Short mmCIF file of C-alpha atoms and ligand atoms in Angstrom, two decimals:
data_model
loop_
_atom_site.label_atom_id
_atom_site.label_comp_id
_atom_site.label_asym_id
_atom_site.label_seq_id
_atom_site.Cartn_x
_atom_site.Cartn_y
_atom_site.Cartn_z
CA UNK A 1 108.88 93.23 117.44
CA UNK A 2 112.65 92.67 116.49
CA UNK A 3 115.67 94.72 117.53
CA UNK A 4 116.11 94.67 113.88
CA UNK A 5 112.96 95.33 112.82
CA UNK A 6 112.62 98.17 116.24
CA UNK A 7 115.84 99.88 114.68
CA UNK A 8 115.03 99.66 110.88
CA UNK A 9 111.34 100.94 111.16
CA UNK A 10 112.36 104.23 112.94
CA UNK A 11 116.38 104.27 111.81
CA UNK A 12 116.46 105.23 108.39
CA UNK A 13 119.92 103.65 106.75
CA UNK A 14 121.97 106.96 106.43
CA UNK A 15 121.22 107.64 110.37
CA UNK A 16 122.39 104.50 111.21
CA UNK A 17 125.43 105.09 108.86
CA UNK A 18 126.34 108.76 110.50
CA UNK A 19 125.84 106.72 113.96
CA UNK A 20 128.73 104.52 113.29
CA UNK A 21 130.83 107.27 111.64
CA UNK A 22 130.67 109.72 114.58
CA UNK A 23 130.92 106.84 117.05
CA UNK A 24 132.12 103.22 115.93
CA UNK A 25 135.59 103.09 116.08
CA UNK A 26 136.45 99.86 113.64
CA UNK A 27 139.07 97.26 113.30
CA UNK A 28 141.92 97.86 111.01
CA UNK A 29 140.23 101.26 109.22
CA UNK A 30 141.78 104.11 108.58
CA UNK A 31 139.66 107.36 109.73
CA UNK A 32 140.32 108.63 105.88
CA UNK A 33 138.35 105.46 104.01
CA UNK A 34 135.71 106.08 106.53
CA UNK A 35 135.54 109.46 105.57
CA UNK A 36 135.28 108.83 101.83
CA UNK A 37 132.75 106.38 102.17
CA UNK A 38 129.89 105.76 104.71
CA UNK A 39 130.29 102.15 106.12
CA UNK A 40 128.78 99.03 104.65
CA UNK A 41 125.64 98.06 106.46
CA UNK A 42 125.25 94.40 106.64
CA UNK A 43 122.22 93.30 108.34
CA UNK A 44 121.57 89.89 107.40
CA UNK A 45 123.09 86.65 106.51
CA UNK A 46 121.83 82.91 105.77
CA UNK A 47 124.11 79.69 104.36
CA UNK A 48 127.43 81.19 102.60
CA UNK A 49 125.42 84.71 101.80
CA UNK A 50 125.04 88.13 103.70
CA UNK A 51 123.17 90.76 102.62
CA UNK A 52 122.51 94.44 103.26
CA UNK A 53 121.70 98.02 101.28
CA UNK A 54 119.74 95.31 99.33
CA UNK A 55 122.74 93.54 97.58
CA UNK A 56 123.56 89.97 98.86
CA UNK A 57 126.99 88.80 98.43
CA UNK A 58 129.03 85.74 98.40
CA UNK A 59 130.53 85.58 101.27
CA UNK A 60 134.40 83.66 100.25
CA UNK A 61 135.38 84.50 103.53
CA UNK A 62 133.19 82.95 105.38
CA UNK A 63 133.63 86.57 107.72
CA UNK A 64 137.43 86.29 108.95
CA UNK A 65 137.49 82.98 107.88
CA UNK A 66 135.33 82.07 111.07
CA UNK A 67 131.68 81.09 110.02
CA UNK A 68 132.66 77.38 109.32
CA UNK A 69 129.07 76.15 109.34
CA UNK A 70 127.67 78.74 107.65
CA UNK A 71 125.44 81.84 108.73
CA UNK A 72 122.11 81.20 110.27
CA UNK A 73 121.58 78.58 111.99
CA UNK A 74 118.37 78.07 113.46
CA UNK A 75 119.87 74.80 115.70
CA UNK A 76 122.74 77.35 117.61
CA UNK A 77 120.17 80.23 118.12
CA UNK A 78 117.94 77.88 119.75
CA UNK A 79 120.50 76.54 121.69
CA UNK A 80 121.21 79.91 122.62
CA UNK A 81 118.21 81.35 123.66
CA UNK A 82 117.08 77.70 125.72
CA UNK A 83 120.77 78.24 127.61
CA UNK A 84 120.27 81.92 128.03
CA UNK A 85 116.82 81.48 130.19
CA UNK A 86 118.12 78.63 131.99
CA UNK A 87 122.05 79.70 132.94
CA UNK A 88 122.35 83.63 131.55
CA UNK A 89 125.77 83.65 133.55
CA UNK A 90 128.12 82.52 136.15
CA UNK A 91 131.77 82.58 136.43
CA UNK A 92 134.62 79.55 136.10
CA UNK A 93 137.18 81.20 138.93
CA UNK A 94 137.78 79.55 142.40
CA UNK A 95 136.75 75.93 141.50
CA UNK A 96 132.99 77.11 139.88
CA UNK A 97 131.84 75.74 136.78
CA UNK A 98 128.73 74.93 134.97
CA UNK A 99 127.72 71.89 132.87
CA UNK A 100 128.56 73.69 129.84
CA UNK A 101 132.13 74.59 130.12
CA UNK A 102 132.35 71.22 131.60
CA UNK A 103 130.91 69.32 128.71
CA UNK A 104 133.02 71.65 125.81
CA UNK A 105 136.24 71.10 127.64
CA UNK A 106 135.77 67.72 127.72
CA UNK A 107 134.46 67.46 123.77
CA UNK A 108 137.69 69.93 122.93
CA UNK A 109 139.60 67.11 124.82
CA UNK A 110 138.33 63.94 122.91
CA UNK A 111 138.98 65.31 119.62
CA UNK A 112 142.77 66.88 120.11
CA UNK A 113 145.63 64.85 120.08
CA UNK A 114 145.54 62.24 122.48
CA UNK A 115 148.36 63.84 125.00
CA UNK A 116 146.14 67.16 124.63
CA UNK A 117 143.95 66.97 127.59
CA UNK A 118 143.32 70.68 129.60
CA UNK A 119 141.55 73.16 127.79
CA UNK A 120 141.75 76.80 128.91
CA UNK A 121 138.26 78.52 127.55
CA UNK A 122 138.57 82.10 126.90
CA UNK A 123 136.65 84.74 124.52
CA UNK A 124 139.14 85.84 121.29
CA UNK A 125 141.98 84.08 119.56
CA UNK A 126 144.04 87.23 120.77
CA UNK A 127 143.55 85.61 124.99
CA UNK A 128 144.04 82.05 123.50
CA UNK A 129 147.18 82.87 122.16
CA UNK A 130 148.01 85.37 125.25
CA UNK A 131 146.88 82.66 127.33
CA UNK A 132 149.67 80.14 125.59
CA UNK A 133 152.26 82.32 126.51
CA UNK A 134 151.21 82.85 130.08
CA UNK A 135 151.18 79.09 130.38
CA UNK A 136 154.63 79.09 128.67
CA UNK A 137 155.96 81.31 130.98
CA UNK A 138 154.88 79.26 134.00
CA UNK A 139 155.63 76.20 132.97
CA UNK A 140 159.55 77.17 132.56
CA UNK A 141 159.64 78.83 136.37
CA UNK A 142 157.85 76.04 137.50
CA UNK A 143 160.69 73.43 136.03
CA UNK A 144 163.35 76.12 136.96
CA UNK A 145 164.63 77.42 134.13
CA UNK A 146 163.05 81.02 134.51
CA UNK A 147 165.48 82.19 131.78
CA UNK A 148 163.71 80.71 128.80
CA UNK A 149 161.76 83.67 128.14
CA UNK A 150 162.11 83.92 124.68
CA UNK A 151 159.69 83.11 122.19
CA UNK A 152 160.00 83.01 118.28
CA UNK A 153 157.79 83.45 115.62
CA UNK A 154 158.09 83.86 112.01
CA UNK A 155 158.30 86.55 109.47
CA UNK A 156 154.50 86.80 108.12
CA UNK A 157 152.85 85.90 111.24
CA UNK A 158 149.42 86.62 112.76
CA UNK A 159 149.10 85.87 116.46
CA UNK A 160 146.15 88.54 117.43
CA UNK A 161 145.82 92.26 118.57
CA UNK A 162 146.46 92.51 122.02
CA UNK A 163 149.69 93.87 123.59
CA UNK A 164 151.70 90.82 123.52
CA UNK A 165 150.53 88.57 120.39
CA UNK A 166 150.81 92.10 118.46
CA UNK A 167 154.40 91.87 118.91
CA UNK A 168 154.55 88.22 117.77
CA UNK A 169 152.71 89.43 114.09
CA UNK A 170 154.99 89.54 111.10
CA UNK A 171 154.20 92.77 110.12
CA UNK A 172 156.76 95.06 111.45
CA UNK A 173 153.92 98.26 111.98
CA UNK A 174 151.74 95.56 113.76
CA UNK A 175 154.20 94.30 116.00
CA UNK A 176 156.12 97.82 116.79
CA UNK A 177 153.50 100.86 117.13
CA UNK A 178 152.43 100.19 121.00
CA UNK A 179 156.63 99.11 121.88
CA UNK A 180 155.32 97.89 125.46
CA UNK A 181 157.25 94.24 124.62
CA UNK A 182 160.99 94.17 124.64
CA UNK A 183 161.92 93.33 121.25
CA UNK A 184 164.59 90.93 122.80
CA UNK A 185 161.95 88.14 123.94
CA UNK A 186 160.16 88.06 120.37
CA UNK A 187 162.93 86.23 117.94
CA UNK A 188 161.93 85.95 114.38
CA UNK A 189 162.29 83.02 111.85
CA UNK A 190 161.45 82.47 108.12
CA UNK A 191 158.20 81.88 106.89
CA UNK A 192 158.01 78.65 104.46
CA UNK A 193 157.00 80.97 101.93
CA UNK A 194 158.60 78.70 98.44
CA UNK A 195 156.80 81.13 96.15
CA UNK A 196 158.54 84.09 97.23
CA UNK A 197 161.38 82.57 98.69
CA UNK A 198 162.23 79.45 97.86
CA UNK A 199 164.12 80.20 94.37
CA UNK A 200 165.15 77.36 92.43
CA UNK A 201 163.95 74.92 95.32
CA UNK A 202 162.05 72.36 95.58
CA UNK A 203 159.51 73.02 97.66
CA UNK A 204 160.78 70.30 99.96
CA UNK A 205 164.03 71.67 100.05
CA UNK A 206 163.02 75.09 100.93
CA UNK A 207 160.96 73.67 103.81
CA UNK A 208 164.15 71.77 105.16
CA UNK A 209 165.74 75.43 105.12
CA UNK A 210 163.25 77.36 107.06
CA UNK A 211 162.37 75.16 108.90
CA UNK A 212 166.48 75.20 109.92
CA UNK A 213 165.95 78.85 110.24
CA UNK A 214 164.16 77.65 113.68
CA UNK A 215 167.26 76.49 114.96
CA UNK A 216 169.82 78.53 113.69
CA UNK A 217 167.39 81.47 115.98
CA UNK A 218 167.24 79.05 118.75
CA UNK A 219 171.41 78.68 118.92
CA UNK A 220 172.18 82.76 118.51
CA UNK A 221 169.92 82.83 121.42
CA UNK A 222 171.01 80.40 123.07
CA UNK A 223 168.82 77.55 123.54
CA UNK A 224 168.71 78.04 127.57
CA UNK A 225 167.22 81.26 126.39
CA UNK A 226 164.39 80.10 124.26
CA UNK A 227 160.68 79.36 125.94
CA UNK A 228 158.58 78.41 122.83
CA UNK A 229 158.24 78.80 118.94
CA UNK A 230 154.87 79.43 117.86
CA UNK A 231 153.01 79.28 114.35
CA UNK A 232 150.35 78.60 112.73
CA UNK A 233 149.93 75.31 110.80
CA UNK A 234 149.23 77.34 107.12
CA UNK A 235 150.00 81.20 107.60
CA UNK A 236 145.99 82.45 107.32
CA UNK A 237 145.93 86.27 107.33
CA UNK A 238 149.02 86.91 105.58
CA UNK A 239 148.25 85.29 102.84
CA UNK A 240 147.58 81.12 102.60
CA UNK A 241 151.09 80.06 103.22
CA UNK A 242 150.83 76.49 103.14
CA UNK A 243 154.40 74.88 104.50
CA UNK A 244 156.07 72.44 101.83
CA UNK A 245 155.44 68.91 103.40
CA UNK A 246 158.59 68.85 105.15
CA UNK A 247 158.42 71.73 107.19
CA UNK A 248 156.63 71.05 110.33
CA UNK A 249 158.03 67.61 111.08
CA UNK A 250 161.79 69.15 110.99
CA UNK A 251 160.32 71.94 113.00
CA UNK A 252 159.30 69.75 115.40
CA UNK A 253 162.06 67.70 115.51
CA UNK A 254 164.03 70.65 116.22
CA UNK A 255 161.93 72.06 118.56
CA UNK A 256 162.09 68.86 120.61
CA UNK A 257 166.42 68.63 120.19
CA UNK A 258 166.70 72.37 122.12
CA UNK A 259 163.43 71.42 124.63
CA UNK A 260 161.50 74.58 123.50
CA UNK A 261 157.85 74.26 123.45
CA UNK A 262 155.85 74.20 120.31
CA UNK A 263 152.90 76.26 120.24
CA UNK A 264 150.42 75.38 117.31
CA UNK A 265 148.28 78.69 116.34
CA UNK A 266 145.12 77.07 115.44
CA UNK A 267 142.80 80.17 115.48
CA UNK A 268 141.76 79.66 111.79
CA UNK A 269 143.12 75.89 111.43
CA UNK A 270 141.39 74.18 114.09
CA UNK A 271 137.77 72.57 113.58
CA UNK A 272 138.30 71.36 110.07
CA UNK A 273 139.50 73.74 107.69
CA UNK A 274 142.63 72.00 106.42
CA UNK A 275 140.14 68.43 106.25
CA UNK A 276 141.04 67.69 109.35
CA UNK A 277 139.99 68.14 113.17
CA UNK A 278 143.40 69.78 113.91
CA UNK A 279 145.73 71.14 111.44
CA UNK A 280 148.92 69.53 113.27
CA UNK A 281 147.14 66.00 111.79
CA UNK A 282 147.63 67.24 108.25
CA UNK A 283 151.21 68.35 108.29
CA UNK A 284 152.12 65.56 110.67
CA UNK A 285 153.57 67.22 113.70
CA UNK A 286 152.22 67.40 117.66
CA UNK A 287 152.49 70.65 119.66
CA UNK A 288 152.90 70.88 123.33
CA UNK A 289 150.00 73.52 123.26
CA UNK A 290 147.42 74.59 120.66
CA UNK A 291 144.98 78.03 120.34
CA UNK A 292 141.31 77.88 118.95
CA UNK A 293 138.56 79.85 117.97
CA UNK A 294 137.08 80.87 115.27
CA UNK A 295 135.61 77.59 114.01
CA UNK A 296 134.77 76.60 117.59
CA UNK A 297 131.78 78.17 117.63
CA UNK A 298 131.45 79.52 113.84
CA UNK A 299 132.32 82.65 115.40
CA UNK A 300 128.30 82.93 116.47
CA UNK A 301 129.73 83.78 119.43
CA UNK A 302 133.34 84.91 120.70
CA UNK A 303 135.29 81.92 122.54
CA UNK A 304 138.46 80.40 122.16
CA UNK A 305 140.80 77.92 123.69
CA UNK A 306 144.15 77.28 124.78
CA UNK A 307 144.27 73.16 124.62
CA UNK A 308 147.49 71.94 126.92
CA UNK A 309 149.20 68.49 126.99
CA UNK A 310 149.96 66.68 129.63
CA UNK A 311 153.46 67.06 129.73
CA UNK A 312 153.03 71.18 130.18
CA UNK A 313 150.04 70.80 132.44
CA UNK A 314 151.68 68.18 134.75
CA UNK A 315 154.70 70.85 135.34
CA UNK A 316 152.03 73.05 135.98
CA UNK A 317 149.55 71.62 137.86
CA UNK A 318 152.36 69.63 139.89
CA UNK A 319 154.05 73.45 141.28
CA UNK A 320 152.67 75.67 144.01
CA UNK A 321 151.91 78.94 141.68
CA UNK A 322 148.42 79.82 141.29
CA UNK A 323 148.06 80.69 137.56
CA UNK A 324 147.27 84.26 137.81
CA UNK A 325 144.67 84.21 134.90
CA UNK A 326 141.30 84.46 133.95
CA UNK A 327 138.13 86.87 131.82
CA UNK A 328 135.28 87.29 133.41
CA UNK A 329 133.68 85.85 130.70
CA UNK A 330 136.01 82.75 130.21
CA UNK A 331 133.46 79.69 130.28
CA UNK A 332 130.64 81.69 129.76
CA UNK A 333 127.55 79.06 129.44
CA UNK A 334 126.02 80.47 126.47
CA UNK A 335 128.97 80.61 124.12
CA UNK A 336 130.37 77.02 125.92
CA UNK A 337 126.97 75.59 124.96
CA UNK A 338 126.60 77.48 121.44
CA UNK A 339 130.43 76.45 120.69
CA UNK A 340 129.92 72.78 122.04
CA UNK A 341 126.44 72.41 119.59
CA UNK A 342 128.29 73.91 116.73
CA UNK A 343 130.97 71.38 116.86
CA UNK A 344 128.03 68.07 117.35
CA UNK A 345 126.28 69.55 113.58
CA UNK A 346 129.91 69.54 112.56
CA UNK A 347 130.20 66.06 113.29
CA UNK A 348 126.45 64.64 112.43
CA UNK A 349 126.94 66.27 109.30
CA UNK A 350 130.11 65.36 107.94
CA UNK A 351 131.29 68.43 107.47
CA UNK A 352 135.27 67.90 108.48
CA UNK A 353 135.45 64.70 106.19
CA UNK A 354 133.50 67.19 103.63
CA UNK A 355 136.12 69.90 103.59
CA UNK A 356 138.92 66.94 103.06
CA UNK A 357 137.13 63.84 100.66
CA UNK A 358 134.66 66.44 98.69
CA UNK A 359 134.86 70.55 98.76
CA UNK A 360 138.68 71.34 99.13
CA UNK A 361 139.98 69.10 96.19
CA UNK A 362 136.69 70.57 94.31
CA UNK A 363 137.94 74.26 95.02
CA UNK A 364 141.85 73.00 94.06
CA UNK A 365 141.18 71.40 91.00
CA UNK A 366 138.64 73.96 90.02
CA UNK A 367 140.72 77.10 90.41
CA UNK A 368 143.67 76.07 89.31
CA UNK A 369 141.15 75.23 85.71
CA UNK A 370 139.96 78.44 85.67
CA UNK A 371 143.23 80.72 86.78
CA UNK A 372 146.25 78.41 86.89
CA UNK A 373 146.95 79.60 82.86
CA UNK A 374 146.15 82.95 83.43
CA UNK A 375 149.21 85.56 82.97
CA UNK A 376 148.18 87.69 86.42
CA UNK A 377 148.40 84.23 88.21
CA UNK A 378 151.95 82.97 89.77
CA UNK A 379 150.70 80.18 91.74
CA UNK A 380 147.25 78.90 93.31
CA UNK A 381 147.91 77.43 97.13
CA UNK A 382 144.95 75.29 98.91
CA UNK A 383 144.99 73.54 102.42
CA UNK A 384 141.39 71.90 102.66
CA UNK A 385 138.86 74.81 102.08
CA UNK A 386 141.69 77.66 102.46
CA UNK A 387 143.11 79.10 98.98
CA UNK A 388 145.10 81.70 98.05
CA UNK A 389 145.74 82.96 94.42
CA UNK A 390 148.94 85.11 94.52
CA UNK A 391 148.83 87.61 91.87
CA UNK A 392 152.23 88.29 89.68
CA UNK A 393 153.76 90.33 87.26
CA UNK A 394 156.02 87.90 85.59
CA UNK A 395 155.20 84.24 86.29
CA UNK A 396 158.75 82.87 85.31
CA UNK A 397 160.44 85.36 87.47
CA UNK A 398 157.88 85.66 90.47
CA UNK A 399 158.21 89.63 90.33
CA UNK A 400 155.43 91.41 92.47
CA UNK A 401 153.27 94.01 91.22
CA UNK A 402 154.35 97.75 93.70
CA UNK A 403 152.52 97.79 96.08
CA UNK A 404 150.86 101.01 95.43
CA UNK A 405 149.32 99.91 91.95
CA UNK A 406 147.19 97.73 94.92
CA UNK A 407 146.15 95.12 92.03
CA UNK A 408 144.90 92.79 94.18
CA UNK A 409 142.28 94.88 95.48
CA UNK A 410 141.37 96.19 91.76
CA UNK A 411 140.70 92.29 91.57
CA UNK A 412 138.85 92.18 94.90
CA UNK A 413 137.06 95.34 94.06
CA UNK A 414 135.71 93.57 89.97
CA UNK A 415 134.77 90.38 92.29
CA UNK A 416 132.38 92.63 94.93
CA UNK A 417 130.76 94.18 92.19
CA UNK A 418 130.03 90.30 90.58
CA UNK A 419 128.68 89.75 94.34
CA UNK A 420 131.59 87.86 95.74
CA UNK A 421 133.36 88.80 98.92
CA UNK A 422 137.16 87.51 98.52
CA UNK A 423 140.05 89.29 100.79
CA UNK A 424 142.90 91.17 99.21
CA UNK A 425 146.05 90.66 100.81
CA UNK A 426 149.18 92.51 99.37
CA UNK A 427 149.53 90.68 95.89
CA UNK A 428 147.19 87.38 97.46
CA UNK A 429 143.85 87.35 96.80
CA UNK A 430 142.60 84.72 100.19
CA UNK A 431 139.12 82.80 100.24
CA UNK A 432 138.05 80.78 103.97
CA UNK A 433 134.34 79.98 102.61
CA UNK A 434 132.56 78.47 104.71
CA UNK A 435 132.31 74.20 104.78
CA UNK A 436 128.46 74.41 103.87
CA UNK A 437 129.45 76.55 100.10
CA UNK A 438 128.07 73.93 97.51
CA UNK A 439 129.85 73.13 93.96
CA UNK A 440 127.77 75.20 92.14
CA UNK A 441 128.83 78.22 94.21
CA UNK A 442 132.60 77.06 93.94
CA UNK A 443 132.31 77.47 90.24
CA UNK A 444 130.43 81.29 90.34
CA UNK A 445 133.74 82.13 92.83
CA UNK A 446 135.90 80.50 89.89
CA UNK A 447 133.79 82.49 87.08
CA UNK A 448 133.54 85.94 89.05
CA UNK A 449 137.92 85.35 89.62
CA UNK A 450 138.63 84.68 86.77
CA UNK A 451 137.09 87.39 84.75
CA UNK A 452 138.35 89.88 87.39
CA UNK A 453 141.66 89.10 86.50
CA UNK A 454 141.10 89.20 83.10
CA UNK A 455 139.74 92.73 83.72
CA UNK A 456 142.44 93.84 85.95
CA UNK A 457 145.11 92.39 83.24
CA UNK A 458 143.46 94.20 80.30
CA UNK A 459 143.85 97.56 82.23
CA UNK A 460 147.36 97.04 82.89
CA UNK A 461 148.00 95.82 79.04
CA UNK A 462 146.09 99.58 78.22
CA UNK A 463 148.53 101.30 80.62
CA UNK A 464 151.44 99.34 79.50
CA UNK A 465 150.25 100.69 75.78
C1 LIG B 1 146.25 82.46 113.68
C2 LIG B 1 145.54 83.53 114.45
N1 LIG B 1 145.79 83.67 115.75
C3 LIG B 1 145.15 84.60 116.50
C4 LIG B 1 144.23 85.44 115.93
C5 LIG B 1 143.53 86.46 116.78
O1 LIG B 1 142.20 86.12 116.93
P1 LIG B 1 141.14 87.23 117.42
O2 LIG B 1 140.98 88.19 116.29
O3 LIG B 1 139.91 86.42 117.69
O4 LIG B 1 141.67 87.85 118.65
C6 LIG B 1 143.93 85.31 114.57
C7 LIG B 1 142.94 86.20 113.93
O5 LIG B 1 142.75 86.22 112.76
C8 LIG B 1 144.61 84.35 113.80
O6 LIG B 1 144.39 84.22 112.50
#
């Protein structure tokens, strides 16, 4: 018999649901919602749908924007199961490895940037990135400069949860409630945010100006000061902030004038979901380090890596200090094998050149049909099979909606009851969907959207009256 089928014949649905109450602390909840409501069971999932309490739901998300290939399947379960009864475990410290950490490293390798060639493998996005600024760290003792400690990072950010990338998010509660960092070694810059901030801009203007925002932070420091600037290519969880086209190469160009390492935050780019293999090949820049995971293994199982040129690892690899790092887990052969099979159906199927030639112009074009006119709409932002519809009250003026009238989740809310999963975030209604969705299930997101807004906007008009 299952697990599943073990805990759902003598489990009835509300036990399971007081289970998790009394002892499942989740992610980002507050006790209060899970006190007003029992949690939402999911129990199953298959191509761009998961199911549970017998509803089945689109799933625009594709989870946290992770399940690239889709839910369920069969190819990385076997894989799973053939590596689990062969190689359950064994570490990658002291000079160990095992064929599968091996053959991923080397696969991660072939299809970064060419001067991208050492690949750190560890279990979250939260260690890749945590691992980036270890490396960072070292790096600068090792050349001698052990007073570039500062790293900056941008107003809107998501780095991860742990102590460190916390303090590198944008959001202020985020990045202050634990106060173990010193404030002084995280410098902020803007965000290339031209809806919100670029004013009467072009949007290649505005990204000339933030991305000078870099350097003006990098000279009140002091550029002796400054270790690294890190971002991510489009600005995922806050909201599908896709840079203006000339952001990242003046970043980079600036980054390189001062001699501060770029760090490319990857976690939801990398593995095709801007069209490309690596997101720093659609805004045409190169980073001295990138992070991955999510679409590394579809998230079927938790791994990530830190990917390090040559120039960084050289410095590195050429000084005496052992690089006091490492997870237990880090190269685990199941998830090395499970990540490594995920990317080879990737390839074989076409999905990268899929989410560039065929499904993200399809999602483009087809939202901005079905929403661009509409009066809760400001403006509809894509990057490959990432979009973002940001919700306004006045589309010549760009006014937000407050906050607490939360009518981007009314929105989300209309969608879940049409059987779409889409994530509300502020006045930004986000979709990820997974590379496998289909064009028939690209117009039922449009459909279910757009009649959500026109929902939401006929209860405002009835307040407003
Ligand atoms: C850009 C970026 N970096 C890092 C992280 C942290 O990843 P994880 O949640 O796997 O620790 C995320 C998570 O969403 C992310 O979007």
């Amino acid at each position: 018999m299952s697990i599943q089928a073990d805990l759902m014949g003598s489990l009835t649905l509300d036990q399971l649901q007081e289970f998790d109450r009394n002892h499942h602390m989740h992610s980002f909840t507050s006790a209060e919602a899970l006190r007003m409501a029992p949690p939402f069971m999911i129990d199953s999932a298959d191509g761009v749908y998961v199911s549970g309490q017998n509803i089945r739901l689109l799933d625009a998300m594709a989870g946290l924007g992770c399940v690239n290939i889709g839910y369920g399947r069969k190819e990385l379960a076997e894989t799973a199961a053939h590596v689990m009864k062969k190689l359950s475990y064994y570490h990658s410290f002291a000079a160990v490895t095992n064929p599968y950490a091996a053959a991923l490293s080397q696969k991660i390798a072939s299809l970064a940037p060419a001067h991208m060639n050492k690949v750190f493998i560890s279990n979250s996005g939260s260690e890749a990135v945590e691992t980036a600024l270890k490396l960072v760290a070292l790096y600068w003792r090792t050349k001698g400069e052990p007073k570039r400690r500062a790293i900056i990072t941008r107003d809107y950010a998501y780095h991860g949860s742990t102590i460190a990338t916390a303090a590198l998010n944008g959001n202020a509660e985020m990045a202050t409630q634990f106060g173990f960092i010193d404030s002084t070694t995280i410098l902020r810059a803007k965000a290339p945010y031209w809806y919100r901030e670029g004013g009467d801009l072009t949007p290649d203007e505005f990204g000339i100006i933030a991305a000078q925002s870099v350097e003006v932070t990098i000279l009140e420091a002091g550029p002796e000061n400054v270790a690294a600037f890190i971002g991510e290519p489009v600005q995922g969880t806050m909201g599908i902030i896709v840079p203006p086209a000339t952001y990242w190469p003046e970043v980079e160009r600036i980054c390189r004038k001062y001699g501060v390492l770029l760090i490319a935050d990857e976690v939801v780019t990398g593995f095709g979901r801007t069209g490309h293999w690596f997101a720093q090949e659609t805004f045409g820049f190169s980073a001295d380090i990138m992070t991955l995971a999510k679409g590394l293994s579809s998230s079927y199982l938790p791994v990530s890596a830190t990917v390090i040129s040559d120039k960084v690892a050289d410095v590195i690899e050429g000084g005496s200090a052992l690089l006091q790092h490492g997870f237990t887990t880090s190269g685990h052969p199941v998830t090395c094998a499970v990540a490594l099979k995920n990317i080879l159906l990737l390839e074989e199927e076409g999905l990268v050149t899929a989410v560039r030639d065929d499904k993200g112009p399809y999602l483009e074009a087809s939202l901005k049909a079905a929403l661009g006119d509409h009066p809760l709409v400001g403006e509809i932002r894509t990057s490959g099979l990432m979009a973002a519809i940001e919700l306004t009250k006045n589309k010549a003026t760009r006014e937000q909606y407050p906050a607490e009238l939360a009518i981007c989740d009314h929105v989300g809310q209309a969608a879940l009851m049409q059987g779409l999963i889409v994530r509300p975030v502020g006045n930004v209604v986000v979709m990820c969907p997974p590379f496998i969705i289909s064009r028939a299930e690209i117009d039922f997101i449009c459909t279910v959207l757009a009649e959500a807004c026109d929902n939401v906007h006929a209860a405002l008009q009835n307040q407003d009256e």
